[in-house]
Amino acid sequence: MTDPNTAENPASRHARLAPVDTAADALFVYGTLRFDRILAALLGRVPPRTPATAPGWRTAALAGRPYPGLVPSSGHTATGLLLTGLSPAEWRALDDFEDDAYELRRLAAEREPAAEREPAAERAPAAERAPAAEQSPPAERGGTENGRTAGNLSVPGRIWTYVWAAPDQVAAEDWSADVFAARQLEGYAARLEAAAATAARHRGGCPDR
């Protein structure tokens, strides 16, 4: 996920969203977007989310970057969250967040069984995980006659994710949400929150102080 210090938001980047049905599709997130504070800084809220897995992929550490990249890896399974109920503006905000080294692709994801939750070393701390009451309600998990199924996870539409497309920067080790939470979350989120506050002041016609 893009470094807040260097992120650019060219309008042309939204071309990646052309095949997405923003009213029905869902987004699988596996790195910094698993944290409520990051989502709130980017979107102004925490959307409905459900724990999910992506077999055949791993959440790889990236050289010199605090965030990971999703890369194909036989025999591995990436863990993350499925975001649903995103508005078109929220899709654009999240697309802006992902830099040009990511590609938006369809994904086959599966609901994470309660007995197979990700181990403590690989999940975000309890304060950053989605409480059961805040996870997607049945209608947002595909509980309608128009629902579609990917793996064993029913969602209103298709599932998309941002995969890493620069193999020379992929590290051998996996990215750790716990390490990020302990060492980098505070500063990373604070920069995003400051950027959001500045943008809000500009929208309101208030000069920066």
mmCIF file with all atom_site columns, C-alpha atoms in Angstrom:
data_model
loop_
_atom_site.group_PDB
_atom_site.id
_atom_site.type_symbol
_atom_site.label_atom_id
_atom_site.label_alt_id
_atom_site.label_comp_id
_atom_site.label_asym_id
_atom_site.label_entity_id
_atom_site.label_seq_id
_atom_site.pdbx_PDB_ins_code
_atom_site.Cartn_x
_atom_site.Cartn_y
_atom_site.Cartn_z
_atom_site.occupancy
_atom_site.B_iso_or_equiv
_atom_site.pdbx_formal_charge
_atom_site.auth_seq_id
_atom_site.auth_comp_id
_atom_site.auth_asym_id
_atom_site.auth_atom_id
_atom_site.pdbx_PDB_model_num
ATOM 1   C CA . MET A 1 1   ? 0.000   0.000   0.000   1.00 0.00 ? 1   MET A CA 1
ATOM 2   C CA . THR A 1 2   ? 1.297   3.391   -0.973  1.00 0.00 ? 2   THR A CA 1
ATOM 3   C CA . ASP A 1 3   ? 3.662   5.313   1.282   1.00 0.00 ? 3   ASP A CA 1
ATOM 4   C CA . PRO A 1 4   ? 1.755   8.458   2.401   1.00 0.00 ? 4   PRO A CA 1
ATOM 5   C CA . ASN A 1 5   ? 4.913   10.511  1.918   1.00 0.00 ? 5   ASN A CA 1
ATOM 6   C CA . THR A 1 6   ? 5.214   9.731   -1.779  1.00 0.00 ? 6   THR A CA 1
ATOM 7   C CA . ALA A 1 7   ? 1.701   8.848   -2.915  1.00 0.00 ? 7   ALA A CA 1
ATOM 8   C CA . GLU A 1 8   ? 0.454   10.340  -6.160  1.00 0.00 ? 8   GLU A CA 1
ATOM 9   C CA . ASN A 1 9   ? -3.142  10.356  -7.283  1.00 0.00 ? 9   ASN A CA 1
ATOM 10  C CA . PRO A 1 10  ? -3.308  10.769  -11.075 1.00 0.00 ? 10  PRO A CA 1
ATOM 11  C CA . ALA A 1 11  ? -6.846  10.702  -12.384 1.00 0.00 ? 11  ALA A CA 1
ATOM 12  C CA . SER A 1 12  ? -5.801  8.196   -15.034 1.00 0.00 ? 12  SER A CA 1
ATOM 13  C CA . ARG A 1 13  ? -5.193  5.590   -12.342 1.00 0.00 ? 13  ARG A CA 1
ATOM 14  C CA . HIS A 1 14  ? -8.934  5.176   -11.926 1.00 0.00 ? 14  HIS A CA 1
ATOM 15  C CA . ALA A 1 15  ? -8.966  3.455   -15.304 1.00 0.00 ? 15  ALA A CA 1
ATOM 16  C CA . ARG A 1 16  ? -8.159  0.311   -13.313 1.00 0.00 ? 16  ARG A CA 1
ATOM 17  C CA . LEU A 1 17  ? -11.661 0.472   -11.899 1.00 0.00 ? 17  LEU A CA 1
ATOM 18  C CA . ALA A 1 18  ? -13.376 0.288   -15.307 1.00 0.00 ? 18  ALA A CA 1
ATOM 19  C CA . PRO A 1 19  ? -14.354 -3.417  -14.993 1.00 0.00 ? 19  PRO A CA 1
ATOM 20  C CA . VAL A 1 20  ? -15.471 -3.078  -11.360 1.00 0.00 ? 20  VAL A CA 1
ATOM 21  C CA . ASP A 1 21  ? -19.159 -2.935  -10.490 1.00 0.00 ? 21  ASP A CA 1
ATOM 22  C CA . THR A 1 22  ? -18.723 -0.520  -7.589  1.00 0.00 ? 22  THR A CA 1
ATOM 23  C CA . ALA A 1 23  ? -22.306 -1.082  -6.460  1.00 0.00 ? 23  ALA A CA 1
ATOM 24  C CA . ALA A 1 24  ? -21.901 -4.836  -5.965  1.00 0.00 ? 24  ALA A CA 1
ATOM 25  C CA . ASP A 1 25  ? -18.268 -5.990  -6.024  1.00 0.00 ? 25  ASP A CA 1
ATOM 26  C CA . ALA A 1 26  ? -16.027 -6.536  -2.995  1.00 0.00 ? 26  ALA A CA 1
ATOM 27  C CA . LEU A 1 27  ? -12.347 -5.862  -2.310  1.00 0.00 ? 27  LEU A CA 1
ATOM 28  C CA . PHE A 1 28  ? -9.953  -8.319  -0.634  1.00 0.00 ? 28  PHE A CA 1
ATOM 29  C CA . VAL A 1 29  ? -7.379  -6.473  1.489   1.00 0.00 ? 29  VAL A CA 1
ATOM 30  C CA . TYR A 1 30  ? -4.395  -8.172  3.098   1.00 0.00 ? 30  TYR A CA 1
ATOM 31  C CA . GLY A 1 31  ? -1.987  -5.512  4.392   1.00 0.00 ? 31  GLY A CA 1
ATOM 32  C CA . THR A 1 32  ? -2.328  -2.086  5.975   1.00 0.00 ? 32  THR A CA 1
ATOM 33  C CA . LEU A 1 33  ? -5.970  -1.857  4.880   1.00 0.00 ? 33  LEU A CA 1
ATOM 34  C CA . ARG A 1 34  ? -6.787  -4.570  7.412   1.00 0.00 ? 34  ARG A CA 1
ATOM 35  C CA . PHE A 1 35  ? -6.402  -1.945  10.126  1.00 0.00 ? 35  PHE A CA 1
ATOM 36  C CA . ASP A 1 36  ? -9.467  0.055   11.156  1.00 0.00 ? 36  ASP A CA 1
ATOM 37  C CA . ARG A 1 37  ? -7.431  3.211   11.705  1.00 0.00 ? 37  ARG A CA 1
ATOM 38  C CA . ILE A 1 38  ? -6.059  3.140   8.149   1.00 0.00 ? 38  ILE A CA 1
ATOM 39  C CA . LEU A 1 39  ? -9.507  2.575   6.645   1.00 0.00 ? 39  LEU A CA 1
ATOM 40  C CA . ALA A 1 40  ? -10.972 5.391   8.730   1.00 0.00 ? 40  ALA A CA 1
ATOM 41  C CA . ALA A 1 41  ? -8.207  7.778   7.662   1.00 0.00 ? 41  ALA A CA 1
ATOM 42  C CA . LEU A 1 42  ? -8.781  7.013   3.984   1.00 0.00 ? 42  LEU A CA 1
ATOM 43  C CA . LEU A 1 43  ? -12.570 6.657   3.907   1.00 0.00 ? 43  LEU A CA 1
ATOM 44  C CA . GLY A 1 44  ? -13.837 8.491   6.971   1.00 0.00 ? 44  GLY A CA 1
ATOM 45  C CA . ARG A 1 45  ? -15.402 5.245   8.195   1.00 0.00 ? 45  ARG A CA 1
ATOM 46  C CA . VAL A 1 46  ? -14.730 1.527   8.551   1.00 0.00 ? 46  VAL A CA 1
ATOM 47  C CA . PRO A 1 47  ? -16.810 -0.381  5.970   1.00 0.00 ? 47  PRO A CA 1
ATOM 48  C CA . PRO A 1 48  ? -18.301 -3.844  6.564   1.00 0.00 ? 48  PRO A CA 1
ATOM 49  C CA . ARG A 1 49  ? -15.577 -6.484  6.441   1.00 0.00 ? 49  ARG A CA 1
ATOM 50  C CA . THR A 1 50  ? -15.354 -10.243 6.766   1.00 0.00 ? 50  THR A CA 1
ATOM 51  C CA . PRO A 1 51  ? -12.242 -12.389 7.393   1.00 0.00 ? 51  PRO A CA 1
ATOM 52  C CA . ALA A 1 52  ? -11.282 -14.255 4.231   1.00 0.00 ? 52  ALA A CA 1
ATOM 53  C CA . THR A 1 53  ? -8.420  -16.210 2.692   1.00 0.00 ? 53  THR A CA 1
ATOM 54  C CA . ALA A 1 54  ? -6.885  -16.429 -0.786  1.00 0.00 ? 54  ALA A CA 1
ATOM 55  C CA . PRO A 1 55  ? -5.396  -19.886 -1.498  1.00 0.00 ? 55  PRO A CA 1
ATOM 56  C CA . GLY A 1 56  ? -2.428  -19.900 -3.864  1.00 0.00 ? 56  GLY A CA 1
ATOM 57  C CA . TRP A 1 57  ? -1.226  -16.456 -2.801  1.00 0.00 ? 57  TRP A CA 1
ATOM 58  C CA . ARG A 1 58  ? 1.061   -15.084 -0.087  1.00 0.00 ? 58  ARG A CA 1
ATOM 59  C CA . THR A 1 59  ? 1.368   -11.697 1.560   1.00 0.00 ? 59  THR A CA 1
ATOM 60  C CA . ALA A 1 60  ? 5.004   -10.918 0.783   1.00 0.00 ? 60  ALA A CA 1
ATOM 61  C CA . ALA A 1 61  ? 7.227   -8.350  2.443   1.00 0.00 ? 61  ALA A CA 1
ATOM 62  C CA . LEU A 1 62  ? 8.575   -5.782  -0.026  1.00 0.00 ? 62  LEU A CA 1
ATOM 63  C CA . ALA A 1 63  ? 12.111  -4.434  -0.035  1.00 0.00 ? 63  ALA A CA 1
ATOM 64  C CA . GLY A 1 64  ? 12.259  -0.996  1.585   1.00 0.00 ? 64  GLY A CA 1
ATOM 65  C CA . ARG A 1 65  ? 8.493   -0.690  2.042   1.00 0.00 ? 65  ARG A CA 1
ATOM 66  C CA . PRO A 1 66  ? 6.373   -0.951  5.203   1.00 0.00 ? 66  PRO A CA 1
ATOM 67  C CA . TYR A 1 67  ? 3.423   -2.512  3.375   1.00 0.00 ? 67  TYR A CA 1
ATOM 68  C CA . PRO A 1 68  ? 3.149   -5.875  1.579   1.00 0.00 ? 68  PRO A CA 1
ATOM 69  C CA . GLY A 1 69  ? 2.331   -7.147  -1.878  1.00 0.00 ? 69  GLY A CA 1
ATOM 70  C CA . LEU A 1 70  ? 0.091   -10.076 -2.778  1.00 0.00 ? 70  LEU A CA 1
ATOM 71  C CA . VAL A 1 71  ? 2.013   -12.509 -4.990  1.00 0.00 ? 71  VAL A CA 1
ATOM 72  C CA . PRO A 1 72  ? 1.138   -15.954 -6.384  1.00 0.00 ? 72  PRO A CA 1
ATOM 73  C CA . SER A 1 73  ? 2.653   -18.764 -4.344  1.00 0.00 ? 73  SER A CA 1
ATOM 74  C CA . SER A 1 74  ? 1.672   -22.403 -4.690  1.00 0.00 ? 74  SER A CA 1
ATOM 75  C CA . GLY A 1 75  ? 0.972   -24.071 -1.372  1.00 0.00 ? 75  GLY A CA 1
ATOM 76  C CA . HIS A 1 76  ? 0.465   -20.809 0.508   1.00 0.00 ? 76  HIS A CA 1
ATOM 77  C CA . THR A 1 77  ? -2.707  -19.011 1.590   1.00 0.00 ? 77  THR A CA 1
ATOM 78  C CA . ALA A 1 78  ? -2.967  -15.274 2.171   1.00 0.00 ? 78  ALA A CA 1
ATOM 79  C CA . THR A 1 79  ? -5.235  -14.021 4.947   1.00 0.00 ? 79  THR A CA 1
ATOM 80  C CA . GLY A 1 80  ? -7.116  -10.758 4.940   1.00 0.00 ? 80  GLY A CA 1
ATOM 81  C CA . LEU A 1 81  ? -10.498 -9.077  4.965   1.00 0.00 ? 81  LEU A CA 1
ATOM 82  C CA . LEU A 1 82  ? -13.227 -8.708  2.397   1.00 0.00 ? 82  LEU A CA 1
ATOM 83  C CA . LEU A 1 83  ? -14.546 -5.122  2.223   1.00 0.00 ? 83  LEU A CA 1
ATOM 84  C CA . THR A 1 84  ? -18.144 -4.778  1.062   1.00 0.00 ? 84  THR A CA 1
ATOM 85  C CA . GLY A 1 85  ? -20.605 -1.936  0.699   1.00 0.00 ? 85  GLY A CA 1
ATOM 86  C CA . LEU A 1 86  ? -18.011 0.454   -0.744  1.00 0.00 ? 86  LEU A CA 1
ATOM 87  C CA . SER A 1 87  ? -19.309 3.521   -2.545  1.00 0.00 ? 87  SER A CA 1
ATOM 88  C CA . PRO A 1 88  ? -17.863 4.588   -5.933  1.00 0.00 ? 88  PRO A CA 1
ATOM 89  C CA . ALA A 1 89  ? -15.997 7.415   -4.158  1.00 0.00 ? 89  ALA A CA 1
ATOM 90  C CA . GLU A 1 90  ? -14.527 4.917   -1.683  1.00 0.00 ? 90  GLU A CA 1
ATOM 91  C CA . TRP A 1 91  ? -13.390 2.630   -4.504  1.00 0.00 ? 91  TRP A CA 1
ATOM 92  C CA . ARG A 1 92  ? -11.614 5.635   -6.040  1.00 0.00 ? 92  ARG A CA 1
ATOM 93  C CA . ALA A 1 93  ? -10.032 6.580   -2.715  1.00 0.00 ? 93  ALA A CA 1
ATOM 94  C CA . LEU A 1 94  ? -8.655  3.077   -2.230  1.00 0.00 ? 94  LEU A CA 1
ATOM 95  C CA . ASP A 1 95  ? -7.510  2.961   -5.862  1.00 0.00 ? 95  ASP A CA 1
ATOM 96  C CA . ASP A 1 96  ? -5.612  6.209   -5.286  1.00 0.00 ? 96  ASP A CA 1
ATOM 97  C CA . PHE A 1 97  ? -3.977  4.593   -2.269  1.00 0.00 ? 97  PHE A CA 1
ATOM 98  C CA . GLU A 1 98  ? -2.473  1.790   -4.370  1.00 0.00 ? 98  GLU A CA 1
ATOM 99  C CA . ASP A 1 99  ? 0.517   2.884   -6.442  1.00 0.00 ? 99  ASP A CA 1
ATOM 100 C CA . ASP A 1 100 ? 1.315   1.862   -9.999  1.00 0.00 ? 100 ASP A CA 1
ATOM 101 C CA . ALA A 1 101 ? 3.247   -1.243  -8.940  1.00 0.00 ? 101 ALA A CA 1
ATOM 102 C CA . TYR A 1 102 ? -0.095  -2.856  -8.070  1.00 0.00 ? 102 TYR A CA 1
ATOM 103 C CA . GLU A 1 103 ? -2.513  -4.389  -10.570 1.00 0.00 ? 103 GLU A CA 1
ATOM 104 C CA . LEU A 1 104 ? -6.235  -4.774  -9.869  1.00 0.00 ? 104 LEU A CA 1
ATOM 105 C CA . ARG A 1 105 ? -7.302  -8.376  -10.537 1.00 0.00 ? 105 ARG A CA 1
ATOM 106 C CA . ARG A 1 106 ? -10.197 -10.740 -9.920  1.00 0.00 ? 106 ARG A CA 1
ATOM 107 C CA . LEU A 1 107 ? -9.653  -13.120 -7.022  1.00 0.00 ? 107 LEU A CA 1
ATOM 108 C CA . ALA A 1 108 ? -11.155 -16.350 -5.735  1.00 0.00 ? 108 ALA A CA 1
ATOM 109 C CA . ALA A 1 109 ? -11.429 -15.902 -1.961  1.00 0.00 ? 109 ALA A CA 1
ATOM 110 C CA . GLU A 1 110 ? -12.850 -18.101 0.759   1.00 0.00 ? 110 GLU A CA 1
ATOM 111 C CA . ARG A 1 111 ? -14.446 -17.345 4.103   1.00 0.00 ? 111 ARG A CA 1
ATOM 112 C CA . GLU A 1 112 ? -11.990 -17.980 6.908   1.00 0.00 ? 112 GLU A CA 1
ATOM 113 C CA . PRO A 1 113 ? -13.306 -20.858 9.088   1.00 0.00 ? 113 PRO A CA 1
ATOM 114 C CA . ALA A 1 114 ? -13.459 -19.992 12.783  1.00 0.00 ? 114 ALA A CA 1
ATOM 115 C CA . ALA A 1 115 ? -11.240 -22.970 13.599  1.00 0.00 ? 115 ALA A CA 1
ATOM 116 C CA . GLU A 1 116 ? -8.566  -21.824 11.168  1.00 0.00 ? 116 GLU A CA 1
ATOM 117 C CA . ARG A 1 117 ? -8.109  -18.161 12.056  1.00 0.00 ? 117 ARG A CA 1
ATOM 118 C CA . GLU A 1 118 ? -4.693  -16.800 11.208  1.00 0.00 ? 118 GLU A CA 1
ATOM 119 C CA . PRO A 1 119 ? -2.095  -17.373 13.943  1.00 0.00 ? 119 PRO A CA 1
ATOM 120 C CA . ALA A 1 120 ? -1.354  -14.536 16.349  1.00 0.00 ? 120 ALA A CA 1
ATOM 121 C CA . ALA A 1 121 ? 1.995   -13.795 14.721  1.00 0.00 ? 121 ALA A CA 1
ATOM 122 C CA . GLU A 1 122 ? 0.300   -13.084 11.387  1.00 0.00 ? 122 GLU A CA 1
ATOM 123 C CA . ARG A 1 123 ? -2.833  -11.149 12.320  1.00 0.00 ? 123 ARG A CA 1
ATOM 124 C CA . ALA A 1 124 ? -3.530  -7.575  13.322  1.00 0.00 ? 124 ALA A CA 1
ATOM 125 C CA . PRO A 1 125 ? -3.899  -6.986  17.074  1.00 0.00 ? 125 PRO A CA 1
ATOM 126 C CA . ALA A 1 126 ? -7.357  -7.395  18.592  1.00 0.00 ? 126 ALA A CA 1
ATOM 127 C CA . ALA A 1 127 ? -7.965  -3.632  18.635  1.00 0.00 ? 127 ALA A CA 1
ATOM 128 C CA . GLU A 1 128 ? -7.501  -3.525  14.864  1.00 0.00 ? 128 GLU A CA 1
ATOM 129 C CA . ARG A 1 129 ? -9.566  -6.616  13.979  1.00 0.00 ? 129 ARG A CA 1
ATOM 130 C CA . ALA A 1 130 ? -13.217 -6.500  12.975  1.00 0.00 ? 130 ALA A CA 1
ATOM 131 C CA . PRO A 1 131 ? -15.515 -7.427  15.881  1.00 0.00 ? 131 PRO A CA 1
ATOM 132 C CA . ALA A 1 132 ? -18.171 -9.954  14.919  1.00 0.00 ? 132 ALA A CA 1
ATOM 133 C CA . ALA A 1 133 ? -20.891 -7.327  15.280  1.00 0.00 ? 133 ALA A CA 1
ATOM 134 C CA . GLU A 1 134 ? -19.131 -5.110  12.743  1.00 0.00 ? 134 GLU A CA 1
ATOM 135 C CA . GLN A 1 135 ? -18.614 -7.759  10.083  1.00 0.00 ? 135 GLN A CA 1
ATOM 136 C CA . SER A 1 136 ? -20.778 -7.819  6.990   1.00 0.00 ? 136 SER A CA 1
ATOM 137 C CA . PRO A 1 137 ? -24.463 -8.505  7.656   1.00 0.00 ? 137 PRO A CA 1
ATOM 138 C CA . PRO A 1 138 ? -26.082 -11.371 5.696   1.00 0.00 ? 138 PRO A CA 1
ATOM 139 C CA . ALA A 1 139 ? -27.339 -9.114  2.896   1.00 0.00 ? 139 ALA A CA 1
ATOM 140 C CA . GLU A 1 140 ? -23.811 -7.841  2.302   1.00 0.00 ? 140 GLU A CA 1
ATOM 141 C CA . ARG A 1 141 ? -22.390 -11.370 2.287   1.00 0.00 ? 141 ARG A CA 1
ATOM 142 C CA . GLY A 1 142 ? -24.547 -12.321 -0.654  1.00 0.00 ? 142 GLY A CA 1
ATOM 143 C CA . GLY A 1 143 ? -27.717 -13.318 1.163   1.00 0.00 ? 143 GLY A CA 1
ATOM 144 C CA . THR A 1 144 ? -29.900 -12.329 -1.800  1.00 0.00 ? 144 THR A CA 1
ATOM 145 C CA . GLU A 1 145 ? -31.108 -14.109 -4.907  1.00 0.00 ? 145 GLU A CA 1
ATOM 146 C CA . ASN A 1 146 ? -28.584 -12.077 -6.907  1.00 0.00 ? 146 ASN A CA 1
ATOM 147 C CA . GLY A 1 147 ? -25.618 -13.203 -4.802  1.00 0.00 ? 147 GLY A CA 1
ATOM 148 C CA . ARG A 1 148 ? -22.613 -14.877 -6.405  1.00 0.00 ? 148 ARG A CA 1
ATOM 149 C CA . THR A 1 149 ? -20.156 -17.261 -4.810  1.00 0.00 ? 149 THR A CA 1
ATOM 150 C CA . ALA A 1 150 ? -16.351 -17.305 -5.008  1.00 0.00 ? 150 ALA A CA 1
ATOM 151 C CA . GLY A 1 151 ? -14.919 -20.362 -3.277  1.00 0.00 ? 151 GLY A CA 1
ATOM 152 C CA . ASN A 1 152 ? -17.188 -20.794 -0.259  1.00 0.00 ? 152 ASN A CA 1
ATOM 153 C CA . LEU A 1 153 ? -17.627 -17.062 0.272   1.00 0.00 ? 153 LEU A CA 1
ATOM 154 C CA . SER A 1 154 ? -20.893 -15.534 -0.960  1.00 0.00 ? 154 SER A CA 1
ATOM 155 C CA . VAL A 1 155 ? -20.763 -11.862 -1.882  1.00 0.00 ? 155 VAL A CA 1
ATOM 156 C CA . PRO A 1 156 ? -23.107 -9.586  -3.842  1.00 0.00 ? 156 PRO A CA 1
ATOM 157 C CA . GLY A 1 157 ? -20.729 -9.408  -6.827  1.00 0.00 ? 157 GLY A CA 1
ATOM 158 C CA . ARG A 1 158 ? -17.178 -10.279 -7.783  1.00 0.00 ? 158 ARG A CA 1
ATOM 159 C CA . ILE A 1 159 ? -14.061 -10.109 -5.621  1.00 0.00 ? 159 ILE A CA 1
ATOM 160 C CA . TRP A 1 160 ? -11.099 -7.942  -6.588  1.00 0.00 ? 160 TRP A CA 1
ATOM 161 C CA . THR A 1 161 ? -7.687  -7.329  -5.060  1.00 0.00 ? 161 THR A CA 1
ATOM 162 C CA . TYR A 1 162 ? -4.496  -5.402  -5.756  1.00 0.00 ? 162 TYR A CA 1
ATOM 163 C CA . VAL A 1 163 ? -1.605  -7.740  -6.572  1.00 0.00 ? 163 VAL A CA 1
ATOM 164 C CA . TRP A 1 164 ? 2.050   -6.745  -6.628  1.00 0.00 ? 164 TRP A CA 1
ATOM 165 C CA . ALA A 1 165 ? 3.568   -6.558  -10.115 1.00 0.00 ? 165 ALA A CA 1
ATOM 166 C CA . ALA A 1 166 ? 7.264   -5.768  -9.441  1.00 0.00 ? 166 ALA A CA 1
ATOM 167 C CA . PRO A 1 167 ? 8.888   -9.161  -8.717  1.00 0.00 ? 167 PRO A CA 1
ATOM 168 C CA . ASP A 1 168 ? 12.363  -7.712  -8.175  1.00 0.00 ? 168 ASP A CA 1
ATOM 169 C CA . GLN A 1 169 ? 11.139  -6.045  -4.954  1.00 0.00 ? 169 GLN A CA 1
ATOM 170 C CA . VAL A 1 170 ? 9.495   -9.137  -3.435  1.00 0.00 ? 170 VAL A CA 1
ATOM 171 C CA . ALA A 1 171 ? 11.260  -10.435 -0.306  1.00 0.00 ? 171 ALA A CA 1
ATOM 172 C CA . ALA A 1 172 ? 11.547  -14.093 0.609   1.00 0.00 ? 172 ALA A CA 1
ATOM 173 C CA . GLU A 1 173 ? 9.792   -13.561 3.938   1.00 0.00 ? 173 GLU A CA 1
ATOM 174 C CA . ASP A 1 174 ? 6.132   -12.826 4.525   1.00 0.00 ? 174 ASP A CA 1
ATOM 175 C CA . TRP A 1 175 ? 4.848   -9.468  5.807   1.00 0.00 ? 175 TRP A CA 1
ATOM 176 C CA . SER A 1 176 ? 3.738   -9.466  9.453   1.00 0.00 ? 176 SER A CA 1
ATOM 177 C CA . ALA A 1 177 ? 0.732   -7.433  10.579  1.00 0.00 ? 177 ALA A CA 1
ATOM 178 C CA . ASP A 1 178 ? 1.919   -7.674  14.183  1.00 0.00 ? 178 ASP A CA 1
ATOM 179 C CA . VAL A 1 179 ? 5.338   -6.232  13.362  1.00 0.00 ? 179 VAL A CA 1
ATOM 180 C CA . PHE A 1 180 ? 3.715   -3.422  11.373  1.00 0.00 ? 180 PHE A CA 1
ATOM 181 C CA . ALA A 1 181 ? 1.310   -2.701  14.256  1.00 0.00 ? 181 ALA A CA 1
ATOM 182 C CA . ALA A 1 182 ? 4.128   -2.563  16.786  1.00 0.00 ? 182 ALA A CA 1
ATOM 183 C CA . ARG A 1 183 ? 6.676   -0.589  14.796  1.00 0.00 ? 183 ARG A CA 1
ATOM 184 C CA . GLN A 1 184 ? 5.021   1.417   12.030  1.00 0.00 ? 184 GLN A CA 1
ATOM 185 C CA . LEU A 1 185 ? 1.242   1.724   12.384  1.00 0.00 ? 185 LEU A CA 1
ATOM 186 C CA . GLU A 1 186 ? 1.256   4.828   14.578  1.00 0.00 ? 186 GLU A CA 1
ATOM 187 C CA . GLY A 1 187 ? 3.422   6.943   12.289  1.00 0.00 ? 187 GLY A CA 1
ATOM 188 C CA . TYR A 1 188 ? 1.889   5.578   9.085   1.00 0.00 ? 188 TYR A CA 1
ATOM 189 C CA . ALA A 1 189 ? -1.677  6.237   10.232  1.00 0.00 ? 189 ALA A CA 1
ATOM 190 C CA . ALA A 1 190 ? -0.778  9.669   11.610  1.00 0.00 ? 190 ALA A CA 1
ATOM 191 C CA . ARG A 1 191 ? 0.540   10.750  8.200   1.00 0.00 ? 191 ARG A CA 1
ATOM 192 C CA . LEU A 1 192 ? -2.645  9.569   6.499   1.00 0.00 ? 192 LEU A CA 1
ATOM 193 C CA . GLU A 1 193 ? -4.804  11.324  9.087   1.00 0.00 ? 193 GLU A CA 1
ATOM 194 C CA . ALA A 1 194 ? -2.847  14.549  8.667   1.00 0.00 ? 194 ALA A CA 1
ATOM 195 C CA . ALA A 1 195 ? -3.245  14.352  4.886   1.00 0.00 ? 195 ALA A CA 1
ATOM 196 C CA . ALA A 1 196 ? -6.983  13.750  5.280   1.00 0.00 ? 196 ALA A CA 1
ATOM 197 C CA . ALA A 1 197 ? -7.311  16.722  7.634   1.00 0.00 ? 197 ALA A CA 1
ATOM 198 C CA . THR A 1 198 ? -5.442  18.964  5.188   1.00 0.00 ? 198 THR A CA 1
ATOM 199 C CA . ALA A 1 199 ? -7.672  17.844  2.315   1.00 0.00 ? 199 ALA A CA 1
ATOM 200 C CA . ALA A 1 200 ? -10.768 18.513  4.429   1.00 0.00 ? 200 ALA A CA 1
ATOM 201 C CA . ARG A 1 201 ? -9.569  22.035  5.237   1.00 0.00 ? 201 ARG A CA 1
ATOM 202 C CA . HIS A 1 202 ? -8.993  22.745  1.555   1.00 0.00 ? 202 HIS A CA 1
ATOM 203 C CA . ARG A 1 203 ? -12.475 21.469  0.688   1.00 0.00 ? 203 ARG A CA 1
ATOM 204 C CA . GLY A 1 204 ? -13.897 23.741  3.360   1.00 0.00 ? 204 GLY A CA 1
ATOM 205 C CA . GLY A 1 205 ? -11.944 26.757  2.110   1.00 0.00 ? 205 GLY A CA 1
ATOM 206 C CA . CYS A 1 206 ? -9.847  26.982  5.267   1.00 0.00 ? 206 CYS A CA 1
ATOM 207 C CA . PRO A 1 207 ? -6.181  27.843  4.795   1.00 0.00 ? 207 PRO A CA 1
ATOM 208 C CA . ASP A 1 208 ? -3.555  25.640  6.417   1.00 0.00 ? 208 ASP A CA 1
ATOM 209 C CA . ARG A 1 209 ? -2.063  26.965  9.626   1.00 0.00 ? 209 ARG A CA 1
#
